[in-house]
Amino acid sequence: MKINANYLNLKDGYLFATVAKKTKEYKAAHPEKEVIRLSIGDVTLPLAPAVISAMHGAVDDLSKKETFKGYGPDFGYESLVNAILGSYARKGVSLAFNEVFVSDGAKSDCGNILDIFDQDNVVMVPDPVYPVYVDTNVMAGRKIVYADATAENGFLPMPDQNVNADLIYLCSPNNPTGAAYSKDQLRAWVDYALERDAVILYDAAYEFFVTDPSLARSIYQVEGAEKCAIELCSFSKTAGFTGVRCGYTIVPNALVRQGTPLNKLWARRQSTKFNGVSYITQTGAAAVFTEEGERQIGESLAYYRKNAQTIANCLDELGIWYTGGKNSPYLWLRCPNGMGSWEFFDYLLENANVVGTPGSGFGKNGEGFFRLTSFGSAESTEEACRRIVALLKKG
Ligand code: PLP
């Protein structure tokens, strides 16, 4: 018996644990202080009424013999798949029914999709980025090359013709930097992938935060992407499903490598290893893309956007450089006065009682940067910003 020794190569997931530990220790030592968390990567608003009502209906369905549901279709109920196709059509993207795979979230699929690729592939991952891309490939023992995201490229790395990669992760709008690719920038990545027969794994978990029409909501808004890209989507940040769990992955029929459609491989993988998302969850998810549902989730998104604007105004007032905040729930700022990421974390916690996330936890290029999020309440976001302005204007 041998373990998968690749697991021993994983770095400790210390970032959020350390943030939580430091915050807890500070609170214990200063019980009189009100600590505000602008580090929340989770939604805080409740599900939309249309979703709740659809879920109640689904529970009632399960209570009657005539409408009871057992195992569902392998790749999602027809009503949800059609709702997803409708949502794509409104973005100008036409997909076939069998190209949509409903899942329990983008995180699982980010890892699971690797099952259909050989271990020998070279993987390109932006730095800094959502740590799941690196860890899932370390577990599989793949070689990873990094695409440097820096202040110079606006934290949007572009293809380097001198670097070869077989699998390319892109995340737009990005976690943690909030930077989002324009359709023109994505075209360069699509061209790069097509030239090399590479495959792009495009994480669109935050696409519903995009309002600027020049920015991409889906990689399939770029011509040719259907021949080189898989898109990973989630209801988590779109509609507050972080605890409910639902997402969807698009594998186009036109995406063929070594004579094999990847759609076929993924369908085989899913029908073997995954037994679908619950009927209640899928019924709620389908309600997200009704007219009423989209209007209601639009209100929640607008609430988070307003928080992002509050933080952006605060950084503008202080003259601090940042990306994100406009088409993303995240703001990624350069730590003031040349501070390191953890140094600024401690400074902010101790002097403004505000918690953020040190950028260095997302990759080496994150050192000297810091992530703030707009998922808190409007009141606490405004109060946190008042404190940050007061502290940094004084300092
Ligand atoms: N992708 C990115 C970039 C994320 O930031 C997150 C969650 O924070 C996910 C995927 C996970 O999404 P889900 O909740 O659907 O698993």
PDB file of C-alpha atoms and ligand atoms in Angstrom, residues 41 104-108 110 130 133 171 173-175 203 205-206 233-237 241-242 245-247 330, ligand 1:
ATOM      1  CA  GLY A  41     -15.380  35.679   1.153  1.00  0.00           C
ATOM      2  CA  ASP A 104     -22.606  20.908  -6.536  1.00  0.00           C
ATOM      3  CA  GLY A 105     -20.356  23.915  -7.074  1.00  0.00           C
ATOM      4  CA  ALA A 106     -17.386  25.310  -8.927  1.00  0.00           C
ATOM      5  CA  LYS A 107     -14.851  24.263  -6.303  1.00  0.00           C
ATOM      6  CA  SER A 108     -15.605  20.560  -6.720  1.00  0.00           C
ATOM      7  CA  CYS A 110     -12.262  22.763 -10.481  1.00  0.00           C
ATOM      8  CA  TYR A 130      -7.726  31.142  -5.864  1.00  0.00           C
ATOM      9  CA  TYR A 133      -6.102  25.479  -8.812  1.00  0.00           C
ATOM     10  CA  CYS A 171     -10.375  33.390 -13.318  1.00  0.00           C
ATOM     11  CA  PRO A 173     -13.410  38.548 -12.358  1.00  0.00           C
ATOM     12  CA  ASN A 174     -10.536  37.322 -10.296  1.00  0.00           C
ATOM     13  CA  ASN A 175     -10.347  36.139  -6.750  1.00  0.00           C
ATOM     14  CA  ASP A 203     -13.592  30.107 -13.741  1.00  0.00           C
ATOM     15  CA  ALA A 205     -17.742  32.236 -10.476  1.00  0.00           C
ATOM     16  CA  TYR A 206     -18.028  36.037 -10.232  1.00  0.00           C
ATOM     17  CA  CYS A 233     -19.819  28.539 -13.038  1.00  0.00           C
ATOM     18  CA  SER A 234     -21.462  28.803  -9.676  1.00  0.00           C
ATOM     19  CA  PHE A 235     -24.688  29.944  -8.050  1.00  0.00           C
ATOM     20  CA  SER A 236     -22.701  30.730  -4.886  1.00  0.00           C
ATOM     21  CA  LYS A 237     -21.846  34.374  -5.383  1.00  0.00           C
ATOM     22  CA  PHE A 241     -25.918  29.519  -2.799  1.00  0.00           C
ATOM     23  CA  THR A 242     -22.644  29.089  -0.854  1.00  0.00           C
ATOM     24  CA  ARG A 245     -24.392  24.192  -3.190  1.00  0.00           C
ATOM     25  CA  CYS A 246     -25.031  24.370  -6.910  1.00  0.00           C
ATOM     26  CA  GLY A 247     -22.934  25.175  -9.954  1.00  0.00           C
ATOM     27  CA  TYR A 330     -13.134  42.129  -4.245  1.00  0.00           C
TER      28      TYR A 330
HETATM   29  N1  PLP B   1     -13.982  29.811  -7.869  1.00  0.00           N
HETATM   30  C1  PLP B   1     -13.552  30.918  -7.263  1.00  0.00           C
HETATM   31  C2  PLP B   1     -12.633  31.824  -7.982  1.00  0.00           C
HETATM   32  C3  PLP B   1     -13.948  31.215  -5.948  1.00  0.00           C
HETATM   33  O1  PLP B   1     -13.485  32.313  -5.356  1.00  0.00           O
HETATM   34  C4  PLP B   1     -14.817  30.330  -5.288  1.00  0.00           C
HETATM   35  C5  PLP B   1     -15.267  30.577  -3.916  1.00  0.00           C
HETATM   36  O2  PLP B   1     -14.816  31.402  -3.191  1.00  0.00           O
HETATM   37  C6  PLP B   1     -15.240  29.198  -5.965  1.00  0.00           C
HETATM   38  C7  PLP B   1     -14.814  28.959  -7.256  1.00  0.00           C
HETATM   39  C8  PLP B   1     -16.105  28.189  -5.278  1.00  0.00           C
HETATM   40  O3  PLP B   1     -17.392  28.212  -5.734  1.00  0.00           O
HETATM   41  P1  PLP B   1     -18.475  27.179  -5.206  1.00  0.00           P
HETATM   42  O4  PLP B   1     -19.055  27.752  -3.955  1.00  0.00           O
HETATM   43  O5  PLP B   1     -19.455  27.068  -6.316  1.00  0.00           O
HETATM   44  O6  PLP B   1     -17.788  25.882  -4.936  1.00  0.00           O
END
